[in-house]
Amino acid sequence: MSVSETILSTDISQLEHPVADMMAMLRQIGRNNFSPQNVWENSLCVLVMAMEPRCKTYRFLEALPHGDAALDEVSTLATLVNLGYFARPVATRLSELDNRLLPALFIPEKKPPVVVLGRGPEDMMLVSHKELNDAQTAAVMESTGTAWIFERFDENKTEISKFMREGSGHSWFRAMIGRFKANFMQILLSGLLLNIITLFTPIFIMLVYDRVIASGTVDTLPMLTVGAIMAVGFEWVLRHIRSRGLSWFSARMDNVVSNRIFAHLIGLAPHLIERASVSAQIARIKTFESIRDFFSGSVFLSLVELPFVILSVLAIYAIAGPLVYVPLAMTLCFGILFILIHNRVKVSIRLAAKASSAKQQFSIETFEKISGIRGYGLTERWQQKFRDLSGKEVLSQFHLNWLGMVAETLANSLTLISAVATVSFGVYLIWAGQMSTGALVATMILVWRILTPFYSMCTMIPRLEQIRNSIIQVNKLMDLDTEATEAKTAARLPRSRGDIAFMDASLQYGENSDAIFSGLNFRCKPGEFSVLMGENGSGKTSLLKMIKGLYRATSGTVQIDGFDIRQLDAPDLRRQIAYVPQNPDIFRGSVIENLRLSNPLATEMDMEIALQLADAWDEVRQMPNGLNSLISRHGTEAISINLATRLSLARAYLHQSPILLIDEIPNSLLNGRAGKNLKDYIMRAKGKRTILMVTYREDFSAFADQILLLQHGEIPQIAVPAGQTNKTSHQREVA
């Protein structure tokens, strides 16, 4: 185990000089901004030591911002937030700071920040800052500024946590909306005032008809005009306030909720998401976009207006009496129409969603396998299949749109009927002397305002149902436990010995699929080298992923050092397992950044040695910027699959973990220097690292301690190579 690996898994408090050693390590890996002279970096290290002395080094590194730019107030606080601390500012004098709130970060006015650790024997604040002498410390004591107080973040105390929702009975989305109560109250209050003010328009028109036109005098017209102008001005201001509130609410919802959905999605256990299609994963991420658009659209405004319809109803009753029954009856008709169309739309939307998903999935599969489609001459057949899927999608969308048009047409008819009924009944009441002409005109305006929200609701039934389905999907997704949630009750291995055991384990990918293998009883003792063989689809790669906790055994158990891995913290376990996948993962970034994924503390010398073992150093060295060259799997920085595999090997060499898993590596690579170096490395590592390798090559299996043969649907076989003189050479079947 290298020095950097030891430090990576060590508590910061176990270092001889924690702050100084931490800064030295960070400078060693290229973060030159971490030096005792940099006040923000120094303050950050002191704070972490004071608040969480048992913090693992890898957690500290993961919390730091990307790059080596100098820290400032924002990036320092962001790092502490990433470590799981809630920060709140308090404007105060340092000498007045309560000891119970310490340690704290104090930022005096126009002076460098200091870390306040506590009070000394003489009730003096102990300030951590290398550049401050006693006199300067005393001066800081009496200065005013901002003290940042830190508190460990407890997710269970938040309204959206599963624990709190079990008590409130709210869904995740309902609980999230609850965080914006203040914004809702602002929107509703502005809506209430807006609806009250808009009543002045029909009243103004009524008074013009009844007081000006009917009497033939304009004496009251100037006063009415001034009142109308004032009402229009207040209405503009309130609409501006409400628009800003809705825009901010929509943007904030988009930022908070989409980020939480994405973080939750990538935090789920791999077996829950890895086998989902790319289109399904994209659909999960895009699900909230329709909800976001809803909150910034006209439908949400109509919902906001609904509670205030009662104001218009009361106004009609006050000025027109029995004429109020017309909008009330029409409201009932709109409700019946909504229910009838909504029931049909629910079924149609499900069918349209399935057709659209099938087409999208087929399109993504086509572009993934375009070379094979052309190579086997399947172009015309593929086009025909796409036409069939497109036809089904078009028909389902046509039916859905047709239902929307029917709802809109009927809603428009109800609106016209209400206008005719209002005029007819109103004329009768005028002839009967029960209301004035101006009251009828005002009533017409108020009736439109009452029915507009209901009209919008009926015309947007498909949209509302899509939003409802999106919210249901979001709630189901957020109810799944992430690995971080499961890790809170899981055990951690301080240091794995590399003892791997499968106890009557079986694996199948789905409830309706056949078992890949079953009845596997296999143990790889610490320091042993085991080879996995088997035909394609027999579960070799899946077996390696089971050891990393990426897949779970359908029955039986997988154990590490005698612990069922389901009882272990999965991310912590994976840090103790080096893995060379069959399809290497290269992320867009520099060579250094890709290599440090396995060991963040690796120096450039460590990387050079690892790259030489993987036979990739010469090629990396010839790149324009050497180790700092940008690489990716696509685009202008794309590298070959051969180099990607060798870089993946280099990662494994850098990751000096007790367990090393190597999936199948191409023969072209194993025949060269990289293969020879790997063979020599495995022979040197025997007795020190537990290694499992997928390979058919005799030159590797000859010095293996045991060979596991997987056969699809059959009980796996274990064999001992003939070259191992200290073991039995016959094959034995494992029951």
XYZ file of C-alpha atoms in Angstrom:
735
model
C 0.000 0.000 0.000
C 1.470 3.348 -1.074
C 1.924 6.309 1.239
C -0.730 8.276 -0.616
C -3.226 5.417 -0.283
C -2.540 5.191 3.426
C -3.098 8.905 3.871
C -6.221 8.812 1.700
C -7.996 6.400 4.058
C -6.614 7.976 7.234
C -8.292 10.347 9.670
C -6.840 13.842 9.366
C -6.312 13.851 13.139
C -3.882 10.918 12.837
C -1.384 13.004 10.903
C 1.529 14.269 12.983
C 0.874 17.895 12.066
C -2.647 17.755 10.558
C -2.944 21.209 9.017
C 0.647 21.487 7.809
C 0.739 17.889 6.531
C -2.587 18.318 4.757
C -1.375 21.428 2.971
C 1.887 19.717 2.047
C -0.017 16.783 0.523
C -2.284 19.103 -1.445
C 0.692 21.018 -2.829
C 2.306 17.715 -3.747
C -0.642 16.821 -5.984
C -0.671 20.197 -7.717
C -2.841 22.397 -5.481
C -0.210 25.076 -5.005
C -2.753 27.494 -3.534
C -2.635 25.545 -0.244
C 0.173 27.163 1.672
C 0.360 28.626 5.185
C 0.436 32.129 3.673
C -3.000 31.742 2.053
C -5.476 32.791 4.743
C -8.634 31.201 3.303
C -6.955 27.830 2.686
C -5.383 27.921 6.139
C -8.718 28.848 7.735
C -10.468 26.019 5.918
C -8.008 23.384 7.131
C -8.180 24.674 10.713
C -11.989 24.660 10.648
C -12.162 21.094 9.350
C -9.712 19.966 12.003
C -11.724 21.683 14.721
C -15.186 20.535 13.613
C -14.438 17.057 12.272
C -10.987 15.799 13.351
C -11.830 12.254 12.184
C -12.668 13.422 8.674
C -11.212 11.074 6.074
C -8.788 12.677 3.679
C -10.723 11.514 0.620
C -13.852 13.316 1.940
C -11.895 16.532 2.283
C -10.558 16.187 -1.272
C -13.992 15.428 -2.700
C -15.434 18.524 -1.019
C -12.856 20.919 -2.490
C -13.778 22.935 -5.603
C -12.432 21.807 -8.957
C -9.106 23.258 -10.038
C -6.339 24.952 -8.107
C -7.628 28.527 -8.062
C -7.148 30.362 -4.769
C -10.050 29.996 -2.352
C -12.230 32.901 -1.294
C -15.147 33.292 1.088
C -17.674 31.658 -1.266
C -15.530 28.629 -2.191
C -14.485 28.102 1.441
C -18.108 28.054 2.607
C -19.061 25.835 -0.363
C -16.418 23.302 0.684
C -17.838 23.164 4.214
C -21.338 22.752 2.783
C -20.052 19.845 0.665
C -18.709 18.308 3.885
C -22.233 18.400 5.297
C -22.346 21.608 7.333
C -25.035 24.276 7.298
C -23.616 27.803 7.505
C -25.405 30.925 8.736
C -23.986 34.447 9.095
C -24.242 36.539 12.269
C -23.273 40.220 12.376
C -21.544 40.676 15.740
C -18.531 41.843 17.678
C -16.059 39.003 18.187
C -15.889 39.496 21.951
C -19.673 39.058 22.155
C -19.720 35.734 20.323
C -21.250 32.939 22.427
C -18.785 30.150 23.220
C -21.448 27.543 22.380
C -21.384 28.647 18.740
C -17.684 27.906 18.304
C -15.678 27.045 16.292
C -16.648 29.790 13.886
C -15.201 31.679 10.952
C -14.991 35.388 11.755
C -14.497 37.930 8.976
C -13.652 41.355 10.388
C -14.407 44.452 8.350
C -11.587 45.046 5.852
C -9.362 42.437 7.534
C -8.380 38.823 6.794
C -10.616 36.035 8.168
C -9.774 34.242 11.394
C -10.955 30.974 12.912
C -12.281 31.318 16.444
C -11.703 28.067 18.324
C -12.829 28.893 21.863
C -12.007 30.848 24.998
C -8.723 30.700 26.846
C -8.060 30.547 30.605
C -8.470 34.311 30.899
C -11.774 34.203 28.999
C -10.029 35.396 25.840
C -10.983 34.148 22.446
C -8.448 31.754 20.946
C -7.932 32.934 17.376
C -6.148 30.707 14.890
C -4.125 32.753 12.442
C -0.410 32.502 11.841
C 0.089 36.158 11.045
C -1.591 37.584 14.164
C 0.423 38.389 17.266
C -1.133 38.958 20.701
C -1.716 42.652 20.119
C -3.364 42.039 16.750
C -5.505 39.287 18.257
C -6.687 41.674 20.965
C -7.564 44.217 18.259
C -9.540 41.622 16.330
C -11.383 40.769 19.559
C -12.965 44.224 19.654
C -13.658 44.429 15.932
C -17.053 43.968 14.331
C -17.750 41.780 11.362
C -19.543 38.648 10.179
C -19.259 35.401 12.088
C -20.140 32.274 10.128
C -21.643 29.672 12.462
C -21.594 26.030 11.355
C -23.984 23.252 12.242
C -23.940 19.651 11.129
C -26.649 19.209 8.515
C -29.242 16.609 9.484
C -31.352 15.665 6.489
C -33.937 13.975 8.708
C -34.880 17.390 10.087
C -35.860 18.754 6.675
C -39.467 18.646 5.505
C -38.590 16.670 2.376
C -36.768 13.867 4.210
C -38.402 10.453 4.207
C -38.483 10.478 8.006
C -40.437 13.753 8.202
C -42.741 12.801 5.330
C -43.728 9.599 7.086
C -45.057 11.792 9.891
C -46.726 14.445 7.732
C -48.089 12.023 5.130
C -46.943 14.334 2.332
C -45.396 13.145 -0.904
C -41.899 14.351 -1.785
C -43.169 16.920 -4.261
C -45.796 18.231 -1.841
C -43.144 18.598 0.850
C -40.828 20.374 -1.586
C -43.573 22.817 -2.552
C -43.999 23.527 1.163
C -40.545 25.119 1.204
C -41.952 27.917 -0.937
C -44.844 28.875 1.349
C -43.711 32.484 1.548
C -43.628 32.784 -2.248
C -47.065 31.201 -2.548
C -48.446 33.611 0.018
C -46.969 36.538 -1.911
C -48.482 35.271 -5.164
C -51.876 34.619 -3.554
C -51.929 37.952 -1.748
C -51.046 39.857 -4.906
C -53.720 37.809 -6.713
C -56.310 38.711 -4.087
C -55.522 42.423 -4.300
C -55.408 42.205 -8.088
C -58.866 40.632 -8.263
C -60.270 43.233 -5.890
C -58.852 46.076 -7.993
C -60.022 44.550 -11.281
C -63.572 44.778 -9.955
C -63.273 48.525 -10.460
C -63.278 48.127 -14.262
C -66.796 46.666 -14.585
C -68.039 48.988 -11.832
C -66.546 51.975 -13.715
C -68.316 50.913 -16.926
C -71.579 50.397 -15.031
C -71.361 53.888 -13.511
C -70.587 55.439 -16.924
C -73.699 53.796 -18.373
C -75.935 54.611 -15.431
C -74.584 58.004 -14.251
C -73.158 59.579 -17.392
C -74.900 58.179 -20.462
C -78.317 57.678 -18.868
C -78.356 61.133 -17.252
C -76.677 62.923 -20.141
C -74.259 64.768 -17.838
C -70.479 64.521 -17.560
C -70.061 66.002 -14.105
C -68.985 62.718 -12.548
C -66.939 61.533 -15.526
C -63.590 63.191 -14.523
C -63.739 61.695 -11.055
C -64.604 58.266 -12.477
C -61.799 58.562 -15.018
C -59.224 59.407 -12.347
C -60.408 56.462 -10.297
C -60.157 54.169 -13.315
C -56.613 55.372 -14.104
C -55.542 54.784 -10.509
C -57.069 51.292 -10.611
C -55.186 50.517 -13.848
C -51.947 51.748 -12.274
C -52.383 49.632 -9.158
C -53.296 46.656 -11.345
C -50.088 47.069 -13.375
C -47.970 47.208 -10.221
C -49.617 44.107 -8.751
C -49.318 42.174 -11.999
C -45.638 43.119 -12.141
C -45.133 41.889 -8.557
C -46.959 38.652 -9.265
C -45.061 38.077 -12.519
C -41.726 38.558 -10.768
C -42.812 36.228 -7.967
C -43.917 33.545 -10.428
C -40.738 33.897 -12.496
C -38.509 33.629 -9.423
C -40.540 30.710 -8.079
C -40.329 28.860 -11.411
C -36.583 29.451 -11.742
C -35.926 28.467 -8.123
C -38.007 25.302 -8.496
C -36.138 24.437 -11.665
C -32.765 24.877 -9.978
C -33.516 23.176 -6.652
C -35.699 20.314 -7.795
C -33.865 19.379 -11.002
C -30.564 19.325 -9.095
C -32.088 17.153 -6.374
C -33.570 14.772 -8.931
C -30.238 14.455 -10.735
C -28.310 13.977 -7.468
C -30.836 11.398 -6.281
C -30.710 9.556 -9.592
C -26.936 9.161 -9.647
C -27.000 8.298 -5.941
C -29.245 5.267 -6.416
C -27.831 1.779 -6.166
C -26.459 0.749 -9.591
C -28.678 -2.339 -9.798
C -31.712 -0.018 -9.808
C -30.620 2.092 -12.778
C -27.780 0.416 -14.690
C -29.992 -1.810 -16.807
C -32.472 0.947 -17.654
C -32.160 2.222 -21.215
C -30.481 5.514 -22.028
C -33.819 6.938 -23.161
C -35.410 5.949 -19.838
C -32.632 7.688 -17.914
C -32.984 10.822 -20.035
C -36.756 10.742 -19.520
C -36.231 10.605 -15.748
C -34.057 13.712 -15.831
C -36.400 15.577 -18.211
C -39.514 14.642 -16.221
C -39.427 17.799 -14.160
C -39.222 20.101 -17.174
C -42.954 19.737 -17.809
C -43.655 20.548 -14.150
C -41.388 23.606 -14.313
C -43.147 24.843 -17.453
C -46.494 24.353 -15.716
C -45.595 26.731 -12.887
C -44.534 29.419 -15.348
C -47.483 28.921 -17.700
C -51.087 30.059 -18.056
C -52.571 26.930 -16.471
C -50.968 27.671 -13.116
C -52.226 31.259 -13.332
C -55.721 29.899 -13.903
C -55.391 27.729 -10.804
C -54.219 30.761 -8.832
C -57.273 32.701 -10.021
C -59.769 29.983 -9.030
C -60.050 30.861 -5.294
C -60.873 34.462 -6.186
C -63.735 33.598 -8.522
C -65.969 33.943 -5.471
C -65.272 37.718 -5.485
C -66.734 38.059 -8.969
C -69.687 35.860 -8.011
C -70.448 38.080 -5.017
C -70.093 41.190 -7.187
C -72.642 39.834 -9.713
C -75.026 38.949 -6.893
C -74.695 42.481 -5.527
C -75.396 44.303 -8.815
C -77.533 41.799 -10.754
C -79.184 39.564 -8.163
C -80.610 36.362 -9.726
C -78.407 36.718 -12.809
C -75.644 35.068 -10.725
C -77.259 31.677 -11.360
C -76.094 31.744 -14.996
C -72.324 31.625 -14.256
C -72.921 29.179 -11.402
C -74.785 26.796 -13.744
C -72.084 27.155 -16.398
C -69.402 26.431 -13.800
C -71.180 23.178 -13.007
C -71.271 22.307 -16.728
C -67.550 22.994 -17.032
C -66.943 20.643 -14.085
C -68.935 17.837 -15.728
C -67.077 18.366 -19.021
C -63.713 18.247 -17.222
C -64.523 14.925 -15.536
C -65.797 13.281 -18.731
C -62.824 14.305 -20.891
C -60.256 13.717 -18.139
C -61.187 10.035 -17.779
C -60.618 9.461 -21.491
C -57.420 11.500 -21.577
C -55.835 9.404 -18.782
C -56.017 6.260 -20.906
C -54.938 8.032 -24.090
C -51.885 9.599 -22.431
C -50.645 6.232 -21.168
C -50.877 4.779 -24.666
C -49.179 7.827 -26.217
C -46.373 7.702 -23.627
C -45.683 4.036 -24.359
C -45.622 4.639 -28.117
C -43.333 7.652 -27.760
C -40.988 5.789 -25.409
C -40.769 2.816 -27.795
C -39.864 5.113 -30.690
C -37.274 7.016 -28.668
C -35.698 3.815 -27.391
C -35.549 2.420 -30.929
C -33.918 5.635 -32.212
C -31.185 5.550 -29.553
C -30.564 1.840 -30.195
C -30.280 2.575 -33.921
C -27.538 5.169 -33.504
C -25.696 2.935 -31.026
C -25.674 0.051 -33.524
C -25.591 1.921 -36.828
C -22.466 0.116 -38.041
C -23.980 -3.321 -37.425
C -27.246 -2.346 -39.121
C -25.388 -1.307 -42.255
C -23.007 -4.249 -42.082
C -25.804 -6.833 -41.994
C -27.869 -5.044 -44.648
C -30.742 -4.216 -42.299
C -31.224 -0.612 -43.397
C -34.537 -1.098 -45.207
C -35.959 -3.357 -42.493
C -34.884 -0.845 -39.838
C -36.591 1.977 -41.743
C -39.784 -0.072 -41.993
C -39.731 -0.762 -38.265
C -39.197 2.938 -37.584
C -42.162 3.802 -39.848
C -44.351 1.357 -37.918
C -43.331 2.816 -34.572
C -43.782 6.355 -35.895
C -47.252 5.439 -37.176
C -48.294 4.109 -33.777
C -46.970 7.216 -32.074
C -48.740 9.526 -34.543
C -52.062 7.705 -34.084
C -51.823 7.819 -30.293
C -50.867 11.507 -30.383
C -53.698 12.171 -32.852
C -56.233 10.619 -30.481
C -54.848 12.606 -27.572
C -54.895 15.862 -29.543
C -58.386 15.069 -30.784
C -59.631 14.741 -27.211
C -57.986 18.078 -26.430
C -59.731 19.699 -29.400
C -63.080 18.206 -28.355
C -62.631 19.605 -24.851
C -61.667 23.020 -26.238
C -64.620 23.077 -28.653
C -67.142 22.101 -25.986
C -65.638 24.567 -23.517
C -65.886 27.337 -26.114
C -69.522 26.363 -26.761
C -70.292 26.557 -23.053
C -68.705 30.018 -22.950
C -70.886 31.242 -25.837
C -73.980 29.697 -24.269
C -73.216 31.479 -21.004
C -72.914 34.805 -22.903
C -76.246 34.292 -24.648
C -77.929 33.190 -21.411
C -76.520 36.169 -19.513
C -77.757 38.681 -22.136
C -81.164 37.024 -22.466
C -81.813 36.749 -18.741
C -80.295 40.196 -18.167
C -82.611 41.854 -20.733
C -85.583 40.219 -19.024
C -84.428 41.611 -15.644
C -83.968 45.096 -17.193
C -87.491 45.001 -18.583
C -88.712 43.883 -15.163
C -86.915 46.854 -13.589
C -84.707 44.657 -11.406
C -81.386 45.900 -12.846
C -79.891 48.605 -15.032
C -78.258 48.425 -18.465
C -74.896 49.321 -16.954
C -75.248 46.435 -14.484
C -75.795 44.028 -17.408
C -72.615 45.231 -19.155
C -70.645 44.913 -15.909
C -72.112 41.455 -15.340
C -70.957 40.320 -18.793
C -67.377 41.318 -17.925
C -67.565 39.543 -14.565
C -69.017 36.381 -16.128
C -66.044 36.180 -18.495
C -63.704 36.491 -15.531
C -65.494 33.723 -13.670
C -65.511 31.296 -16.574
C -62.005 31.989 -17.973
C -60.147 29.835 -15.396
C -62.598 26.965 -15.944
C -62.281 27.340 -19.702
C -58.472 27.166 -19.419
C -58.675 24.088 -17.212
C -60.841 22.248 -19.738
C -58.689 23.177 -22.726
C -55.523 22.034 -20.907
C -56.743 18.635 -19.671
C -53.992 16.642 -21.494
C -51.380 19.012 -20.124
C -52.696 18.680 -16.575
C -52.723 14.891 -16.799
C -49.140 14.855 -18.095
C -48.103 17.038 -15.171
C -49.896 14.747 -12.729
C -48.085 11.721 -14.169
C -44.756 13.571 -14.012
C -45.298 14.383 -10.339
C -46.148 10.741 -9.618
C -42.943 9.619 -11.363
C -40.877 12.169 -9.435
C -42.382 11.021 -6.129
C -41.682 7.365 -6.907
C -38.098 8.175 -7.844
C -37.455 10.244 -4.723
C -38.950 7.557 -2.471
C -36.183 5.144 -3.477
C -33.357 5.001 -0.951
C -29.984 6.163 -2.213
C -26.757 4.418 -1.320
C -25.918 7.351 0.957
C -29.159 6.764 2.883
C -28.486 3.054 3.182
C -24.889 3.751 4.249
C -26.078 5.553 7.412
C -26.980 2.196 8.940
C -24.236 0.196 7.201
C -20.925 -1.018 8.597
C -17.511 0.019 7.289
C -14.388 -2.074 7.006
C -11.421 -0.120 8.406
C -9.160 -2.011 6.039
C -10.268 -4.987 3.959
C -8.128 -8.128 4.086
C -9.361 -9.201 0.648
C -11.212 -12.358 1.721
C -13.983 -12.881 -0.866
C -16.627 -15.598 -0.560
C -19.778 -16.516 -2.506
C -22.193 -18.554 -0.384
C -24.741 -20.435 -2.501
C -25.096 -17.283 -4.624
C -27.261 -16.956 -7.702
C -27.933 -14.100 -10.106
C -30.688 -13.210 -12.522
C -31.260 -9.857 -14.194
C -35.049 -9.748 -13.957
C -37.964 -11.524 -12.352
C -38.961 -13.125 -15.651
C -35.446 -13.989 -16.859
C -33.498 -17.201 -16.316
C -30.736 -17.375 -13.724
C -27.309 -16.466 -15.105
C -25.751 -18.825 -12.574
C -26.851 -20.398 -9.321
C -25.443 -22.409 -6.436
C -22.065 -20.642 -6.526
C -19.883 -21.520 -3.529
C -16.504 -20.003 -4.134
C -13.867 -18.450 -1.912
C -10.844 -16.384 -2.857
C -8.581 -16.130 0.178
C -6.510 -13.008 0.924
C -3.576 -12.746 -1.477
C -4.855 -15.404 -3.904
C -5.017 -15.009 -7.663
C -8.129 -16.485 -9.283
C -9.056 -16.705 -12.947
C -12.659 -16.568 -14.232
C -13.565 -18.385 -17.443
C -16.820 -18.998 -19.258
C -18.751 -18.464 -22.454
C -20.271 -15.112 -23.371
C -23.257 -14.309 -21.179
C -22.237 -16.731 -18.436
C -21.929 -13.905 -15.867
C -18.184 -13.252 -15.587
C -18.499 -9.455 -15.653
C -21.588 -9.585 -13.462
C -19.704 -11.640 -10.873
C -17.040 -8.922 -10.630
C -19.740 -6.289 -10.284
C -21.336 -8.300 -7.488
C -18.074 -8.062 -5.548
C -18.111 -4.276 -5.974
C -21.728 -4.135 -4.838
C -22.950 -2.937 -8.244
C -25.194 -6.010 -8.584
C -26.904 -7.880 -5.785
C -27.195 -11.650 -5.523
C -30.719 -12.864 -6.237
C -30.241 -15.456 -3.505
C -27.372 -16.443 -1.264
C -24.717 -13.966 -0.192
C -21.478 -12.343 -1.285
C -19.114 -11.767 1.618
C -16.026 -9.623 2.103
C -13.952 -10.551 5.165
C -16.927 -12.500 6.503
C -19.402 -9.586 6.134
C -22.381 -9.732 3.792
C -21.697 -6.822 1.429
C -25.349 -5.763 1.756
C -24.471 -4.792 5.332
C -21.493 -2.685 4.247
C -21.300 0.926 3.115
C -21.192 0.399 -0.673
C -19.197 3.561 -1.648
C -16.679 2.880 1.130
C -16.316 -0.748 -0.004
C -15.725 0.291 -3.628
C -12.892 2.552 -2.561
C -11.112 -0.569 -1.332
C -11.515 -2.400 -4.653
C -9.532 -1.578 -7.798
C -11.394 -2.417 -11.002
C -10.406 -2.677 -14.656
C -13.696 -2.894 -16.615
C -14.086 -4.548 -19.991
C -15.260 -1.237 -21.469
C -13.026 1.424 -19.886
C -14.574 4.700 -18.773
C -12.746 7.818 -19.906
C -14.139 11.194 -18.856
C -13.492 14.424 -20.712
C -10.593 16.043 -18.894
C -6.841 15.836 -18.610
C -4.898 12.594 -18.302
C -4.048 13.587 -14.718
C -7.717 14.084 -13.819
C -8.656 10.700 -15.295
C -5.879 8.900 -13.411
C -6.620 10.603 -10.109
C -10.118 9.141 -10.130
C -8.558 6.072 -8.522
C -6.115 7.912 -6.253
C -6.606 11.677 -5.731
C -3.242 11.934 -3.938
C -1.173 10.388 -6.707
C 1.862 12.450 -7.671
C 3.094 12.879 -11.232
C 5.901 10.436 -10.453
C 3.335 7.848 -9.314
C 1.431 8.375 -12.547
C 4.515 8.007 -14.692
C 5.351 4.668 -13.048
C 1.765 3.431 -13.476
C 1.673 4.519 -17.118
C 4.957 2.758 -17.808
C 3.548 -0.463 -16.337
C 0.484 -0.053 -18.555
C 2.713 0.682 -21.586
C 1.018 4.066 -22.053
C 3.734 6.468 -20.911
C 5.378 6.948 -24.311
C 2.056 7.770 -25.960
C 0.965 10.143 -23.169
C 4.352 11.859 -23.145
C 4.049 12.582 -26.878
C 0.689 14.324 -26.432
C 0.745 18.133 -26.848
C 0.602 18.824 -23.096
C 1.721 15.474 -21.725
C -0.160 14.545 -18.566
C -2.172 17.772 -18.819
C -3.509 16.930 -22.292
C -7.276 16.774 -22.687
C -8.722 13.362 -23.561
C -12.205 11.894 -24.049
C -13.933 9.051 -25.856
C -15.581 11.363 -28.402
C -14.868 14.571 -30.253
C -11.524 16.139 -31.089
C -9.876 14.820 -27.895
C -10.984 11.224 -28.532
C -8.438 8.477 -27.803
C -8.363 4.905 -29.082
C -9.996 2.072 -27.156
C -6.557 0.497 -26.817
C -5.139 3.544 -25.033
C -8.301 3.840 -22.936
C -7.794 0.264 -21.720
C -4.161 0.942 -20.863
C -5.153 4.075 -18.920
C -7.680 1.955 -17.057
C -4.860 -0.441 -16.169
C -2.765 2.487 -14.969
C -5.617 3.486 -12.651
C -5.566 0.005 -11.154
C -1.822 0.246 -10.527
C -2.313 3.600 -8.790
C -5.154 2.227 -6.688
C -3.199 0.031 -4.285
C -6.295 -1.541 -2.744
C -6.409 -5.012 -1.135
C -8.676 -6.306 -3.934
C -8.049 -6.022 -7.678
C -10.687 -7.048 -10.236
C -9.662 -7.287 -13.897
C -12.288 -7.877 -16.566
C -11.435 -9.301 -19.973
C -8.581 -7.423 -21.682
C -8.041 -7.714 -25.463
C -5.388 -10.238 -26.535
C -3.714 -7.591 -28.683
C -2.832 -5.724 -25.518
C -1.899 -8.789 -23.458
C 0.482 -9.934 -26.213
C 2.540 -6.784 -25.843
C 4.536 -5.084 -23.128
C 1.405 -4.166 -21.155
C 0.466 -7.854 -20.884
C 3.968 -8.876 -19.807
C 4.049 -6.131 -17.179
C 0.617 -7.150 -15.919
C 1.716 -10.757 -15.609
C 4.834 -9.768 -13.684
C 2.792 -7.447 -11.478
C 0.279 -10.172 -10.601
C 3.064 -12.595 -9.698
C 4.666 -9.968 -7.448
C 1.300 -9.076 -5.886
C 0.390 -12.691 -5.009
C 0.111 -12.960 -1.255
C -0.391 -9.182 -0.970
C -3.485 -8.449 -3.079
C -6.513 -10.588 -3.813
C -6.839 -10.613 -7.601
C -9.644 -11.930 -9.801
C -9.133 -11.795 -13.564
C -11.361 -12.741 -16.487
C -9.192 -14.396 -19.145
C -8.863 -17.494 -21.349
C -5.096 -17.271 -21.664
C -3.094 -20.193 -20.382
C -0.077 -18.023 -19.523
C -2.176 -16.318 -16.834
C -4.242 -19.286 -15.667
C -1.074 -21.414 -15.294
C 0.023 -19.580 -12.149
C -3.499 -18.952 -10.781
C -4.390 -20.425 -7.404
C -7.767 -21.535 -8.782
C -9.945 -21.267 -11.866
C -13.683 -20.653 -11.746
C -15.575 -21.884 -14.818
C -19.009 -20.311 -15.339
C -21.562 -21.981 -17.604
C -24.863 -20.300 -18.343
C -27.647 -21.796 -16.238
C -25.413 -24.476 -14.729
C -23.605 -24.891 -11.426
C -20.152 -23.233 -11.662
C -17.063 -25.433 -11.599
C -13.799 -24.822 -9.718
C -10.472 -26.173 -10.965
C -6.891 -26.007 -9.733
C -4.217 -25.479 -12.414
C -1.856 -28.403 -12.924
C 1.111 -26.121 -12.411
C 0.173 -25.438 -8.769
C 2.061 -28.146 -6.888
C 0.694 -27.167 -3.493
C -2.913 -27.789 -4.507
C -4.975 -30.685 -5.822
C -5.260 -30.786 -9.586
C -8.632 -32.460 -10.061
C -11.854 -30.573 -10.817
C -14.638 -30.589 -8.273
C -18.238 -29.585 -8.657
C -19.645 -27.186 -6.101
C -23.110 -28.068 -4.875
